[in-house]
Tab-separated table of C-alpha atoms in Angstrom:
chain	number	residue	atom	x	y	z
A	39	UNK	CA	-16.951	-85.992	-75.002
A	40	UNK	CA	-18.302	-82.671	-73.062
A	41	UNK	CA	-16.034	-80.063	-72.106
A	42	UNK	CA	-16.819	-77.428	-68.866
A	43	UNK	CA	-15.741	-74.453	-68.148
A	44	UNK	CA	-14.639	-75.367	-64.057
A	45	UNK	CA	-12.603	-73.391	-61.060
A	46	UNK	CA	-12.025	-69.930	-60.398
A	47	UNK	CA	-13.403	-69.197	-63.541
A	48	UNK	CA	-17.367	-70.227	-62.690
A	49	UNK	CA	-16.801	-68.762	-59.255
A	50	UNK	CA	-15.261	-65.017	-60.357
A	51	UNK	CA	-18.707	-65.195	-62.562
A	52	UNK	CA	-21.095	-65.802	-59.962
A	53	UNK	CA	-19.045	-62.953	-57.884
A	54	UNK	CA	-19.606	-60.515	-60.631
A	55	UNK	CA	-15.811	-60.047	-60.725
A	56	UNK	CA	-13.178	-59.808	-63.902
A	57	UNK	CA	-12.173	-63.987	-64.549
A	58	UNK	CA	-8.708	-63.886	-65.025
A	59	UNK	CA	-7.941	-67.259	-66.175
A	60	UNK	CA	-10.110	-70.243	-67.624
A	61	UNK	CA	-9.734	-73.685	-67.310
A	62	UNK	CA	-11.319	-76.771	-68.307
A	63	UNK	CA	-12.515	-80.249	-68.094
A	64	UNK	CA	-13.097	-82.896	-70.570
A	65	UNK	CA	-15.036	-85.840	-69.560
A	66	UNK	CA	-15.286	-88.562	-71.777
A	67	UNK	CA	-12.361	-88.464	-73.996
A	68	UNK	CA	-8.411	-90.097	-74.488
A	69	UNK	CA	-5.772	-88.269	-75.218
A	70	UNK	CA	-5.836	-89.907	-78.648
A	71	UNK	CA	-8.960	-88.107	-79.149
A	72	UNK	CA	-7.803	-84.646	-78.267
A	73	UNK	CA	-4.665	-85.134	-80.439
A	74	UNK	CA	-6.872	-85.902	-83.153
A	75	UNK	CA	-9.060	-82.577	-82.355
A	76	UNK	CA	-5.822	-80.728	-83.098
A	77	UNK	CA	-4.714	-79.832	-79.024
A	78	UNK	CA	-1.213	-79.883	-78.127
A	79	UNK	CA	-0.640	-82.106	-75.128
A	80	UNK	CA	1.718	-80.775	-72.112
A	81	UNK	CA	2.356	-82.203	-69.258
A	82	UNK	CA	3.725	-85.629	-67.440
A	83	UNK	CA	1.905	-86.549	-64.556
A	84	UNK	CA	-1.567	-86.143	-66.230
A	85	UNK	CA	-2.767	-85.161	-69.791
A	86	UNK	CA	-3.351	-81.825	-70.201
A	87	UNK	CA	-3.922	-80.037	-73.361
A	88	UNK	CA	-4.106	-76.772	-74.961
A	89	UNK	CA	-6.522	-75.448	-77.637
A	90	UNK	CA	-5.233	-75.189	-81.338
A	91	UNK	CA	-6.960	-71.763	-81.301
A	92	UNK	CA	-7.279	-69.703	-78.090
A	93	UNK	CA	-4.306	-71.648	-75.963
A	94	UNK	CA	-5.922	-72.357	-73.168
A	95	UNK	CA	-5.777	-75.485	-70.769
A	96	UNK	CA	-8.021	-78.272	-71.204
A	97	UNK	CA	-7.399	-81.369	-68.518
A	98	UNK	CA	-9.046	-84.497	-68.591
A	99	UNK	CA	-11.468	-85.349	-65.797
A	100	UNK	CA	-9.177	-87.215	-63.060
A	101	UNK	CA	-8.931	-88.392	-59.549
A	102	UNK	CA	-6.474	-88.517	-57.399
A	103	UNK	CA	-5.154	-91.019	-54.278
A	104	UNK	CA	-2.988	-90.161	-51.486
A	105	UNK	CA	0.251	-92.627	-52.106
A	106	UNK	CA	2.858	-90.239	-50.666
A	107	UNK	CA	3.845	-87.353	-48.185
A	108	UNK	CA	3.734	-83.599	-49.904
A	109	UNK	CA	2.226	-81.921	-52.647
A	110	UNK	CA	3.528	-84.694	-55.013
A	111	UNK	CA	2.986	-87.280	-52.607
A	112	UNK	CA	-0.456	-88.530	-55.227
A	113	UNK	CA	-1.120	-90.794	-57.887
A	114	UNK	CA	-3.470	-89.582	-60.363
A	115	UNK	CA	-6.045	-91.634	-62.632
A	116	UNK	CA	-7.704	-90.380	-65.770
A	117	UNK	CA	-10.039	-92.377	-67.516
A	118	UNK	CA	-13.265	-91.399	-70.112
A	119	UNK	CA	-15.633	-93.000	-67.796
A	120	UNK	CA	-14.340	-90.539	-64.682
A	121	UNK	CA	-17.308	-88.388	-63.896
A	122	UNK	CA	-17.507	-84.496	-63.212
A	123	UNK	CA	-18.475	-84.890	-59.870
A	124	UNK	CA	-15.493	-87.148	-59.507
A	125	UNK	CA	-13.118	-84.424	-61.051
A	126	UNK	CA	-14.825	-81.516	-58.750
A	127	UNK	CA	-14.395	-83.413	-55.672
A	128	UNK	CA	-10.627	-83.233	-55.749
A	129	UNK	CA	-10.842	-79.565	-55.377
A	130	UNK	CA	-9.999	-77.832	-52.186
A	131	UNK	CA	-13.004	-75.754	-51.284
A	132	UNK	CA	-16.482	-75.780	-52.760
A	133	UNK	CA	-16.549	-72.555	-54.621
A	134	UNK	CA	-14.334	-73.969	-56.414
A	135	UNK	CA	-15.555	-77.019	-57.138
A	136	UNK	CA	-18.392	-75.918	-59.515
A	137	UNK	CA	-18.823	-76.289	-63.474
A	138	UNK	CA	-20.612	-74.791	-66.396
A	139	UNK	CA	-21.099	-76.565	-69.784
A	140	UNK	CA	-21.566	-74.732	-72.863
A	141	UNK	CA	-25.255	-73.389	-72.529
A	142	UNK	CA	-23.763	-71.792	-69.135
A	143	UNK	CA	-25.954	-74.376	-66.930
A	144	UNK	CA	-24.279	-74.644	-63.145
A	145	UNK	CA	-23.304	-78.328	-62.021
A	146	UNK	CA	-22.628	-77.488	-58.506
A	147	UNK	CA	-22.518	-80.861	-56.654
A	148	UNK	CA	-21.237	-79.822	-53.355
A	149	UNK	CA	-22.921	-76.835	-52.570
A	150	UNK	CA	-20.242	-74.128	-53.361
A	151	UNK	CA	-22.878	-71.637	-54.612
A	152	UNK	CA	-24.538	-71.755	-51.760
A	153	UNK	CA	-21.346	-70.693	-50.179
A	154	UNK	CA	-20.579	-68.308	-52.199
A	155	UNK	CA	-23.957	-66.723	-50.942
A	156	UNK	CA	-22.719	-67.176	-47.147
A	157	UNK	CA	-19.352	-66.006	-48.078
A	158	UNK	CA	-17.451	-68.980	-46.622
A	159	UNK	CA	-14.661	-70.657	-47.451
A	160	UNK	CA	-15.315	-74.345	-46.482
A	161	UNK	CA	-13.401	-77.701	-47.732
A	162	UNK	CA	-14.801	-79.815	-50.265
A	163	UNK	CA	-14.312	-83.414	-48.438
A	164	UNK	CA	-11.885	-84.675	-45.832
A	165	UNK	CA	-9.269	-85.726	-48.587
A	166	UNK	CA	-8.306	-81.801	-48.171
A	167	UNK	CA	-5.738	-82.947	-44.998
A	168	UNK	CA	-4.266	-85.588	-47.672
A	169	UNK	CA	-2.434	-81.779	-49.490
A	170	UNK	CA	-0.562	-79.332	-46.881
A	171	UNK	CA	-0.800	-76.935	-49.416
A	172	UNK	CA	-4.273	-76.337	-49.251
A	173	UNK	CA	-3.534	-74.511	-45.281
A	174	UNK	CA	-1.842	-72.058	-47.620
A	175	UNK	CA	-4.263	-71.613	-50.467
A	176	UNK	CA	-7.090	-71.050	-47.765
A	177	UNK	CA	-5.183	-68.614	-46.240
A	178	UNK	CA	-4.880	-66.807	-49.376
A	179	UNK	CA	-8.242	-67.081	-50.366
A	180	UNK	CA	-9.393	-65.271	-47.091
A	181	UNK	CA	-7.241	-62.584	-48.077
A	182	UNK	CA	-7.965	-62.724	-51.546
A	183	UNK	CA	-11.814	-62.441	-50.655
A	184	UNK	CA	-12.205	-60.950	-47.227
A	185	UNK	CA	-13.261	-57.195	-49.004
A	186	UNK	CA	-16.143	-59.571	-50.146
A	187	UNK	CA	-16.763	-60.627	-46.445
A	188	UNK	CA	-15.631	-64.115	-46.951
A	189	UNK	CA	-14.618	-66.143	-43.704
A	190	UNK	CA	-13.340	-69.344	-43.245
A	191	UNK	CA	-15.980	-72.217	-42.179
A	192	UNK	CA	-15.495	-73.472	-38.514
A	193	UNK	CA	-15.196	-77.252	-39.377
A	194	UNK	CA	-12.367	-75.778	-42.590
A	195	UNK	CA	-10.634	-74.063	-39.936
A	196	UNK	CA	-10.219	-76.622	-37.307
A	197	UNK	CA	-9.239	-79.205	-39.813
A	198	UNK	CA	-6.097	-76.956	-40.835
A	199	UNK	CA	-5.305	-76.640	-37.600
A	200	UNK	CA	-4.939	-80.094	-37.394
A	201	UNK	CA	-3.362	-80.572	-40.081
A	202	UNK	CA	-0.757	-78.304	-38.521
A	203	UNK	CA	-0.289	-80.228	-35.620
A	204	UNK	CA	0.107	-83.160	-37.848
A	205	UNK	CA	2.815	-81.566	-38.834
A	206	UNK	CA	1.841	-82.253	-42.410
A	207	UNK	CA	3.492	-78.449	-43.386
A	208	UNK	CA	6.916	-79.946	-42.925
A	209	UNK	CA	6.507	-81.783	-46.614
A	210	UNK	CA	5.927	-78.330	-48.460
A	211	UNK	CA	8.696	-77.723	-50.519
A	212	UNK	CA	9.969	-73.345	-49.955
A	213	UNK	CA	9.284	-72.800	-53.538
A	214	UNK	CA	5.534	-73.758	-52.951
A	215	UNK	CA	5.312	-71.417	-50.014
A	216	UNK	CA	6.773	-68.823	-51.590
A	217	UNK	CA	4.879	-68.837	-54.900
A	218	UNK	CA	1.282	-68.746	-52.397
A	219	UNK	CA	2.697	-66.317	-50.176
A	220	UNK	CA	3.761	-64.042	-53.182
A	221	UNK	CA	-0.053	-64.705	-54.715
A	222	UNK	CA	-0.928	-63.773	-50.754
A	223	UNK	CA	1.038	-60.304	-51.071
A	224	UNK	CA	0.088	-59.155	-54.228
A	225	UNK	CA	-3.865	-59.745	-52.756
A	226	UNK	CA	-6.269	-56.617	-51.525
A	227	UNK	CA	-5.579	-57.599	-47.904
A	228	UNK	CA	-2.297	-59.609	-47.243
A	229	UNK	CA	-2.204	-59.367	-43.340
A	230	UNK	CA	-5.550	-61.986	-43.559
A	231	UNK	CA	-3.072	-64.267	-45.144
A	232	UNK	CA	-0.108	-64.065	-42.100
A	233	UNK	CA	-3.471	-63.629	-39.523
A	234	UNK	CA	-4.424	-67.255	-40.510
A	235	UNK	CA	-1.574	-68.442	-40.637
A	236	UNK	CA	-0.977	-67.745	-37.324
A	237	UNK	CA	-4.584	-68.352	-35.824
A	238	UNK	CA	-4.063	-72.346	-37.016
A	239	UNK	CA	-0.015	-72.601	-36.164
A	240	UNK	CA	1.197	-72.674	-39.525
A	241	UNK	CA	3.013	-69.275	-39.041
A	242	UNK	CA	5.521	-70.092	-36.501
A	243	UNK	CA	6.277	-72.962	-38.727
A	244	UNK	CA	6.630	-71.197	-42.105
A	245	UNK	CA	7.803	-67.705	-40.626
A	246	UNK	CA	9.255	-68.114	-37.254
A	247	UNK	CA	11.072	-64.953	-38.083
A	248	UNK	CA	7.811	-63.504	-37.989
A	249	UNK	CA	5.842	-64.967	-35.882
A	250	UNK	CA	8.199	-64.793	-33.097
A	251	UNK	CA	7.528	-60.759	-33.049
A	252	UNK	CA	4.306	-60.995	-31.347
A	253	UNK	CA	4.045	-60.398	-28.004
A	254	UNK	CA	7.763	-58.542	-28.447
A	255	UNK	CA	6.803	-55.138	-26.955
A	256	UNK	CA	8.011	-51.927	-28.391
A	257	UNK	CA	7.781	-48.572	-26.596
A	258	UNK	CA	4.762	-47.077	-25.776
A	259	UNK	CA	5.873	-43.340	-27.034
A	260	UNK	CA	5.959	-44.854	-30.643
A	261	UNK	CA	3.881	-47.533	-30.808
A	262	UNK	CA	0.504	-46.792	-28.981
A	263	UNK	CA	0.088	-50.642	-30.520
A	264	UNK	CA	3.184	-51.799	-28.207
A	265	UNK	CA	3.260	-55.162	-30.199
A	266	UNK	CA	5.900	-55.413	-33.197
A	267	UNK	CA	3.845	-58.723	-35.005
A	268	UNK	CA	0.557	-56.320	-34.691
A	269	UNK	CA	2.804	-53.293	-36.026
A	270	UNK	CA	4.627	-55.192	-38.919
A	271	UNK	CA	0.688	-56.255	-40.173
A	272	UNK	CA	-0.619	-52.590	-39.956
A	273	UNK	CA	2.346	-51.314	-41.705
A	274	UNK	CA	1.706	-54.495	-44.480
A	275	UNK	CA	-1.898	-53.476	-44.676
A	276	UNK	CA	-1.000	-49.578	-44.853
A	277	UNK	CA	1.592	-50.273	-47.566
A	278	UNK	CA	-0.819	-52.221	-49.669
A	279	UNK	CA	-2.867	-48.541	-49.434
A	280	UNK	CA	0.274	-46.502	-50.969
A	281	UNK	CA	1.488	-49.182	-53.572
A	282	UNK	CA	0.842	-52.730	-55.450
A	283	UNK	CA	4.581	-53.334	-55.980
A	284	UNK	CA	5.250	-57.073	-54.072
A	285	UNK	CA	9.066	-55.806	-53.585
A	286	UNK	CA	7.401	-52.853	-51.354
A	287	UNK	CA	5.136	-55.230	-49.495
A	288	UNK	CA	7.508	-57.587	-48.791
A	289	UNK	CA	9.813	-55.497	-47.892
A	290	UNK	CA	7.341	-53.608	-45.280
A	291	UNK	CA	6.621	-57.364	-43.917
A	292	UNK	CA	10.377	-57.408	-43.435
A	293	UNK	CA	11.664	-54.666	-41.846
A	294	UNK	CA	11.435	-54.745	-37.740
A	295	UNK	CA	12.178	-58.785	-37.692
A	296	UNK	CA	15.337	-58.342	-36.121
A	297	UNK	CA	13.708	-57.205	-33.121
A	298	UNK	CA	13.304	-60.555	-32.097
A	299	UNK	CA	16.958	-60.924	-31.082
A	300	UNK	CA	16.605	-57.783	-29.054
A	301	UNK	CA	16.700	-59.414	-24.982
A	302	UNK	CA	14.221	-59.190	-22.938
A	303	UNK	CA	15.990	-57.457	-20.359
A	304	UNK	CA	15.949	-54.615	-22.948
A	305	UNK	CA	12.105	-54.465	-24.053
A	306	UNK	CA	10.917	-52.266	-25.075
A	307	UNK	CA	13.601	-50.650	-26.568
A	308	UNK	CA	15.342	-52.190	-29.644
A	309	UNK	CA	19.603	-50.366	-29.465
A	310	UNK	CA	20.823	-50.805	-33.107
A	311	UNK	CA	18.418	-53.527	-34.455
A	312	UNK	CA	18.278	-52.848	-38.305
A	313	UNK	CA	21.745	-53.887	-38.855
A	314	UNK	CA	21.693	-56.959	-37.515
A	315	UNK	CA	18.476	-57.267	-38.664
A	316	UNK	CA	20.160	-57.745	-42.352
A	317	UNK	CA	21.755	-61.859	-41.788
A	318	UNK	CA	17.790	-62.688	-41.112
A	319	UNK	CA	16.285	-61.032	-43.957
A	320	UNK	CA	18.738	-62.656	-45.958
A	321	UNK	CA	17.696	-66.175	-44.524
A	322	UNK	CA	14.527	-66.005	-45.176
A	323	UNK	CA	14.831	-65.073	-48.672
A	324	UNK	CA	17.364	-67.622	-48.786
A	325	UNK	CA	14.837	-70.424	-47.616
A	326	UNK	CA	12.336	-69.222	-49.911
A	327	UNK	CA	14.259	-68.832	-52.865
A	328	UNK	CA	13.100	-65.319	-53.108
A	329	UNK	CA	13.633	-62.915	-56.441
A	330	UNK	CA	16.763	-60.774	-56.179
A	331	UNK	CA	14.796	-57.267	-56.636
A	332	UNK	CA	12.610	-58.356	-53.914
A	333	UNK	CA	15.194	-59.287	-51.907
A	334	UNK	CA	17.829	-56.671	-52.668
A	335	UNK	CA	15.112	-53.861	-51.552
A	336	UNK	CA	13.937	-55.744	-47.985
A	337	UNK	CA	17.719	-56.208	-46.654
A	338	UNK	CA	18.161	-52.206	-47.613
A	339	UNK	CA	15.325	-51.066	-45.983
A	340	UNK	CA	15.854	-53.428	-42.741
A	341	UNK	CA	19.320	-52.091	-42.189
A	342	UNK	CA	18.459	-48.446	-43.159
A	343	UNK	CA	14.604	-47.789	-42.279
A	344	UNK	CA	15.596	-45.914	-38.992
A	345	UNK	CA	17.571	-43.615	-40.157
A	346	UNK	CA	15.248	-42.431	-43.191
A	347	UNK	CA	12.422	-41.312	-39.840
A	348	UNK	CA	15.314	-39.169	-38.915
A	349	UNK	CA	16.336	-37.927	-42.550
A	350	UNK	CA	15.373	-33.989	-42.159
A	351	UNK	CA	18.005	-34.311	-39.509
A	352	UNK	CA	20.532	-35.813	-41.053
A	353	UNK	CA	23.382	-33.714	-42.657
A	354	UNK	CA	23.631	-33.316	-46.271
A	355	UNK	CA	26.573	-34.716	-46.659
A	356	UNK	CA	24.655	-38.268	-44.833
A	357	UNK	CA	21.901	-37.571	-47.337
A	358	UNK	CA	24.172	-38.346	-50.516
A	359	UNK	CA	25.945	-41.013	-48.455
A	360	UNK	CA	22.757	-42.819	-48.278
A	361	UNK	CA	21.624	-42.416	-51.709
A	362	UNK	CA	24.634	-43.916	-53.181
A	363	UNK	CA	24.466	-46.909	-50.642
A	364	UNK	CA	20.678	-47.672	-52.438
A	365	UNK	CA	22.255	-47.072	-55.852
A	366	UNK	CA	20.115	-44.643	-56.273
A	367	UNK	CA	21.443	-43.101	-59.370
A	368	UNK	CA	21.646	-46.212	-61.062
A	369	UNK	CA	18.015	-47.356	-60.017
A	370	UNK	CA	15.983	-44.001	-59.236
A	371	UNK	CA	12.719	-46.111	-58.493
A	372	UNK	CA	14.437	-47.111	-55.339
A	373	UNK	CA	13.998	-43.826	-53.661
A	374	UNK	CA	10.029	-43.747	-54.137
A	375	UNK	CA	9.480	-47.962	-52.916
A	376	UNK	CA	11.745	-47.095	-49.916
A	377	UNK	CA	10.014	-43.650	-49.217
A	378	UNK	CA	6.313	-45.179	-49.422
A	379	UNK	CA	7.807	-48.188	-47.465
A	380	UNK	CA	8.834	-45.774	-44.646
A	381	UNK	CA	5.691	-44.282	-44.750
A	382	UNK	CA	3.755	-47.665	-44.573
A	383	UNK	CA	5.714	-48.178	-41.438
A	384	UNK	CA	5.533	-44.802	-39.585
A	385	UNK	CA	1.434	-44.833	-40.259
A	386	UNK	CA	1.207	-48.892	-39.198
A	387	UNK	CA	0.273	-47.746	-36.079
A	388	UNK	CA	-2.408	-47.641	-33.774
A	389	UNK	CA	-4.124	-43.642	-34.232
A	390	UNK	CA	-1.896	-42.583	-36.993
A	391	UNK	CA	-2.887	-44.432	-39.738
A	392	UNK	CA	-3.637	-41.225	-41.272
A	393	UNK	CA	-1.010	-39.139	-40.112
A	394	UNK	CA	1.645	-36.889	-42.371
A	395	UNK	CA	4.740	-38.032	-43.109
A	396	UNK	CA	7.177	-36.141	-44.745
A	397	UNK	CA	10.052	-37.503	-44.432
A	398	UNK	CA	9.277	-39.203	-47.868
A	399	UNK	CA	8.410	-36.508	-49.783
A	400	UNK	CA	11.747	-34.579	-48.406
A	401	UNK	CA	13.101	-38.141	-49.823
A	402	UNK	CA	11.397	-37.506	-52.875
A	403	UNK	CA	12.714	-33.891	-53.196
A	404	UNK	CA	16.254	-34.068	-52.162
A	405	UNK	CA	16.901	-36.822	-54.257
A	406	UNK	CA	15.651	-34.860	-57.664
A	407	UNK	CA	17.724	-31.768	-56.708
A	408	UNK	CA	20.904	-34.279	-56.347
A	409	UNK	CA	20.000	-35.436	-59.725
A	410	UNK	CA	20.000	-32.673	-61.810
A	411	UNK	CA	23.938	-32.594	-61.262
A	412	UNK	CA	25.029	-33.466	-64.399
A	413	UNK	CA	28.248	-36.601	-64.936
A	414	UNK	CA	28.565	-35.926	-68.448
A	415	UNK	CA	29.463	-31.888	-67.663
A	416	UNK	CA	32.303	-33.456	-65.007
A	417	UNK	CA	33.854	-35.939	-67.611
A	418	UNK	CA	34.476	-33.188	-70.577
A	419	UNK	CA	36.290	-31.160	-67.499
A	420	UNK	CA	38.563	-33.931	-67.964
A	421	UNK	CA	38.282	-35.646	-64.457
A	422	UNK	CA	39.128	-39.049	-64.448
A	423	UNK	CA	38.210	-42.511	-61.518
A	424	UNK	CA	37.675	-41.308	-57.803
A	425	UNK	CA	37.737	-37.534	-58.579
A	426	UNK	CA	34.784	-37.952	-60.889
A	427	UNK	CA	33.162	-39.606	-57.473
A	428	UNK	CA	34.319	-36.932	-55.561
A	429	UNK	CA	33.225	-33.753	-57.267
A	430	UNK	CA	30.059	-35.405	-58.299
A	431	UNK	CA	29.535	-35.280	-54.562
A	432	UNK	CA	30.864	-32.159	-53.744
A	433	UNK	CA	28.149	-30.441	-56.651
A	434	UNK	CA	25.437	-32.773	-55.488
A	435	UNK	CA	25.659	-31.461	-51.312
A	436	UNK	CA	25.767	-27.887	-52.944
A	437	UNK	CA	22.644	-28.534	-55.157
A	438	UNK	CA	20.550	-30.499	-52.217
A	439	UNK	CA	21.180	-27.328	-49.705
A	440	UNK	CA	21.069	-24.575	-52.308
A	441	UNK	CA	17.441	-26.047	-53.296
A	442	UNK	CA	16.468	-26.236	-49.714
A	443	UNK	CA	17.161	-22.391	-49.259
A	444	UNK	CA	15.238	-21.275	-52.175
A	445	UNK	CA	12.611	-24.092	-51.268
A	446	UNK	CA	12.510	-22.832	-47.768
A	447	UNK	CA	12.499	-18.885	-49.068
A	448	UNK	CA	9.176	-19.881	-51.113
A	449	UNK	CA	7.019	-21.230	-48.113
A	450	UNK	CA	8.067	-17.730	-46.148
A	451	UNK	CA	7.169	-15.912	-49.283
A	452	UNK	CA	4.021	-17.577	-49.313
């Protein structure tokens, strides 16, 4: 019985960067034995154990055949006499396909250090078009890697994109997406994941909402980039810059997909989109099964991003309106994802990437002035139901435009 350390694990190493998980691979033993050694065995479709002492996963060394559609569509075999280079060659690309025993020696049987060196991304063996899933996990990977400079191998490439026109995506199950897209968002550069995705015809497939905005112009006078796909990347990618929070990402990957029911007669303007952008949002996070904070912040910010780029306009009075409809006093975070979301969008374009924007911070600053106004103070006057609502209010417009005046005395002053 030998057991090696395998996956992510050996390739993070040779990377120089932090391993997150481990995982492992016993060759040569039953189940019986690892019982015996004390593991705890999880699991149904294949033995898998964890460690008495550190609890982490050790899996016995198995194969796999294609008997079905989908990511379940296999029938695994585990046996003691199943080699490692059997195990490794399951995997879906080569740098992660390598091993290290317990001295630290590399078993690296199909070349994935070597690739790792060349910084690609290239399948294992052709039994990669037997899992749809794997179009995903690539896609992921290049944006999980491309800081390092890591592309996708030509031959890796053109087999997902026939894989796509296979139509082998149509057996992924919306959980699955979601849970690699999620890994995709929380990445260093999630727009490689959607730019893959597209570039081998697996977006219009998984996102339609999405990919149908490219090639949707917008105007000119506000986005030098014209098109809204290229503009809802740049604002992902610039939102990625101002926070790590997947409810802000997604909801900056959300927020101009209505625009795609805009007609064409009326490119490139887009009357009264982020309404109606709202039903689309909500199917897609529908189909995906997405979490309720994540999905509760992109359906606000799609029906309301507009007006927040005319805030400092607004009247007061609008400016308490809208932070009750984000519950704002209830859930203060709110105000900072949706002002750094409305930044991420305003900057997500061509030549302003690094332009001011301060309609956030004005956000930011109105909405602590509102919230200094105390409830408790209101109660023990011995208001009771709506006129609580209404005088809270009443002192919360007075607060917001008395701290503007003293605000706005300072900057003169100074």
């Amino acid at each position: 019985m030998k057991i090696f350390l395998v996956g992510g694990a050996v390739r993070d190493r040779l990377l120089n960067i932090p391993i997150k998980d481990r995982d492992w691979v016993v060759v040569g033993a039953t189940p019986d034995m690892m019982i015996k050694k004390g593991y705890n065995q999880v699991g149904n479709n294949f033995p898998v154990f964890i460690h008495p002492t550190n609890g982490e996963e050790y899996a016995l060394a198995r194969t796999e055949y294609k008997t079905g559609k989908g990511y379940n569509g296999f029938t695994t075999w585990f046996a003691p006499d199943i080699t490692l280079k059997e195990d490794l060659k399951r995997r879906d690309l080569t740098i992660n396909a390598m091993a290290c025993d317990d001295n630290g020696r590399l078993f690296d049987p199909y070349n994935g250090q070597k690739d790792i060196f060349n910084r690609k991304l290239r399948h294992v063996s052709p039994a990669f078009n037997e899992d749809p899933l794997r179009v995903l996990r690539v896609a992921r990977f290049a944006a999980t890697f491309a800081h390092l400079n890591f592309r996708i191998a030509k031959e890796t490439k053109k087999l997902m994109c026939h894989m796509v026109r296979e139509g082998e995506l149509s057996n992924l199950t919306t959980e699955r997406v979601w849970r690699e897209t999620s890994k995709a968002l929380l990445s260093i550069n999630p727009q490689i994941y959607f730019y893959v995705l597209r570039e081998c015809g697996a977006l219009k497939i998984l996102v339609p909402e999405i990919s149908r905005l490219f090639g949707i112009p917008s105007p000119m006078q506000w986005h030098p980039e014209i098109d809204t796909g290229q503009h809802t990347l740049m604002s992902l990618t610039m939102s990625v810059v101002l926070s790590d929070s997947i409810d802000v990402r997604f909801a900056t990957f959300c927020h101009d997909v209505v625009k795609t029911l805009t007609p064409i007669n009326q490119w490139p303007k887009h009357q009264s989109h982020s309404l109606l952008g709202v039903s689309l949002v909500k199917s897609l996070c529908d189909k995906w099964s997405v979490p309720n904070s994540t999905r509760k912040l992109a359906i606000i910010v799609t029906e309301l991003h507009d007006q927040i780029h005319i805030i400092e306009k607004q009247p007061i009075e609008y400016l308490v309106e809208f932070f009750n409809r984000i519950d704002a006093w209830r859930k203060p975070h709110r105000v900072e994802q949706i002002a750094i979301i409305i930044e991420a969008n305003s900057r997500g374009r061509i030549g302003l990437e690094n332009s001011l924007y301060t309609q956030g911070d004005y956000l930011r600053f109105t909405f602590q002035l509102a919230k200094k106004v105390s409830t408790k103070n209101i109660i023990q006057q011995g208001l009771k139901g709506i006129k609580i609502f209404e005088e809270l209010t009443k002192r919360r417009i007075e607060a917001i435009k008395s701290g503007l005046i003293i605000n706005e005395k300072k900057h003169l002053l100074s």
